Short mmCIF file of C-alpha atoms in Angstrom, two decimals:
data_model
loop_
_atom_site.label_atom_id
_atom_site.label_comp_id
_atom_site.label_asym_id
_atom_site.label_seq_id
_atom_site.Cartn_x
_atom_site.Cartn_y
_atom_site.Cartn_z
CA UNK A 11 -17.26 -21.24 -8.81
CA UNK A 12 -13.97 -21.07 -11.15
CA UNK A 13 -10.83 -19.77 -9.85
CA UNK A 14 -10.67 -16.51 -12.05
CA UNK A 15 -14.40 -15.43 -10.69
CA UNK A 16 -13.31 -16.03 -7.40
CA UNK A 17 -10.03 -13.63 -7.86
CA UNK A 18 -11.85 -11.20 -9.13
CA UNK A 19 -14.86 -11.50 -6.27
CA UNK A 20 -11.86 -10.91 -3.80
CA UNK A 21 -10.57 -8.09 -5.65
CA UNK A 22 -13.75 -5.86 -5.67
CA UNK A 23 -14.19 -6.66 -2.17
CA UNK A 24 -10.83 -5.74 -1.20
CA UNK A 25 -11.21 -2.54 -3.21
CA UNK A 26 -14.41 -1.35 -1.65
CA UNK A 27 -12.69 -1.95 1.94
CA UNK A 28 -10.06 0.25 0.48
CA UNK A 29 -12.42 2.93 -0.81
CA UNK A 30 -14.58 2.52 2.41
CA UNK A 31 -11.97 2.73 5.11
CA UNK A 32 -10.26 5.82 3.38
CA UNK A 33 -13.44 7.69 3.45
CA UNK A 34 -14.06 6.86 6.89
CA UNK A 35 -10.39 8.06 7.53
CA UNK A 36 -11.32 11.34 5.90
CA UNK A 37 -14.97 11.93 7.45
CA UNK A 38 -14.24 10.80 11.05
CA UNK A 39 -14.10 14.08 13.62
CA UNK A 40 -12.75 11.46 16.41
CA UNK A 41 -8.94 10.97 15.82
CA UNK A 42 -8.57 7.69 17.13
CA UNK A 43 -11.20 6.42 14.87
CA UNK A 44 -9.95 7.77 11.98
CA UNK A 45 -6.64 6.12 12.72
CA UNK A 46 -8.42 2.67 13.25
CA UNK A 47 -9.60 3.28 9.70
CA UNK A 48 -6.36 3.79 8.57
CA UNK A 49 -5.28 0.51 10.17
CA UNK A 50 -8.14 -1.38 8.49
CA UNK A 51 -6.87 0.36 4.93
CA UNK A 52 -3.43 -0.85 5.66
CA UNK A 53 -4.56 -4.43 6.57
CA UNK A 54 -6.94 -4.37 3.46
CA UNK A 55 -3.87 -3.55 1.53
CA UNK A 56 -1.46 -6.25 2.82
CA UNK A 57 -3.99 -8.57 2.04
CA UNK A 58 -4.36 -7.59 -1.64
CA UNK A 59 -0.31 -7.37 -1.52
CA UNK A 60 -0.55 -11.11 -0.45
CA UNK A 61 -3.16 -12.10 -2.86
CA UNK A 62 -1.06 -10.74 -5.45
CA UNK A 63 1.69 -12.99 -4.97
CA UNK A 64 4.15 -10.41 -2.91
CA UNK A 65 4.06 -11.99 0.66
CA UNK A 66 7.32 -10.13 1.29
CA UNK A 67 5.75 -6.72 0.88
CA UNK A 68 1.88 -7.84 2.58
CA UNK A 69 4.06 -8.19 5.70
CA UNK A 70 6.08 -4.93 5.55
CA UNK A 71 2.77 -3.39 4.79
CA UNK A 72 1.20 -5.07 8.18
CA UNK A 73 4.06 -4.97 10.35
CA UNK A 74 4.65 -0.96 9.45
CA UNK A 75 1.49 0.15 8.02
CA UNK A 76 -0.71 -1.61 10.37
CA UNK A 77 0.98 -2.17 13.62
CA UNK A 78 3.69 0.80 13.74
CA UNK A 79 2.22 3.87 12.09
CA UNK A 80 -1.01 3.25 13.97
CA UNK A 81 0.92 3.07 17.57
CA UNK A 82 2.58 5.96 16.78
CA UNK A 83 -0.63 7.63 15.74
CA UNK A 84 -2.19 6.47 18.96
CA UNK A 85 0.69 7.83 21.22
CA UNK A 86 0.81 11.11 19.69
CA UNK A 87 -2.99 11.33 20.03
CA UNK A 88 -2.65 10.45 23.75
CA UNK A 89 -0.31 13.45 24.44
CA UNK A 90 -2.69 15.71 22.76
CA UNK A 91 -6.54 15.40 22.25
CA UNK A 92 -8.86 12.89 20.48
CA UNK A 93 -10.94 15.51 18.94
CA UNK A 94 -10.11 17.66 15.83
CA UNK A 95 -10.54 21.49 16.70
CA UNK A 96 -12.18 23.31 13.73
CA UNK A 97 -11.41 27.14 14.19
#
């Protein structure tokens, strides 16, 4: 497999991961599961940034997007309820 084919194969896999995790985050009724899906999205996006030769952006996305934001959402959910209320 030549490097260009490998590059595009990785691009397609990351795109599938991004689309799948975003759909999962929208469809989950459990808020904790939705937050975890958003963290997976952020991690996949940071891998994409790294592959596109932007390691500084990748580190920032992984640290802030996957780490800090996920922790803040989970703390907020802990103080409320973990199920979506539909009226």
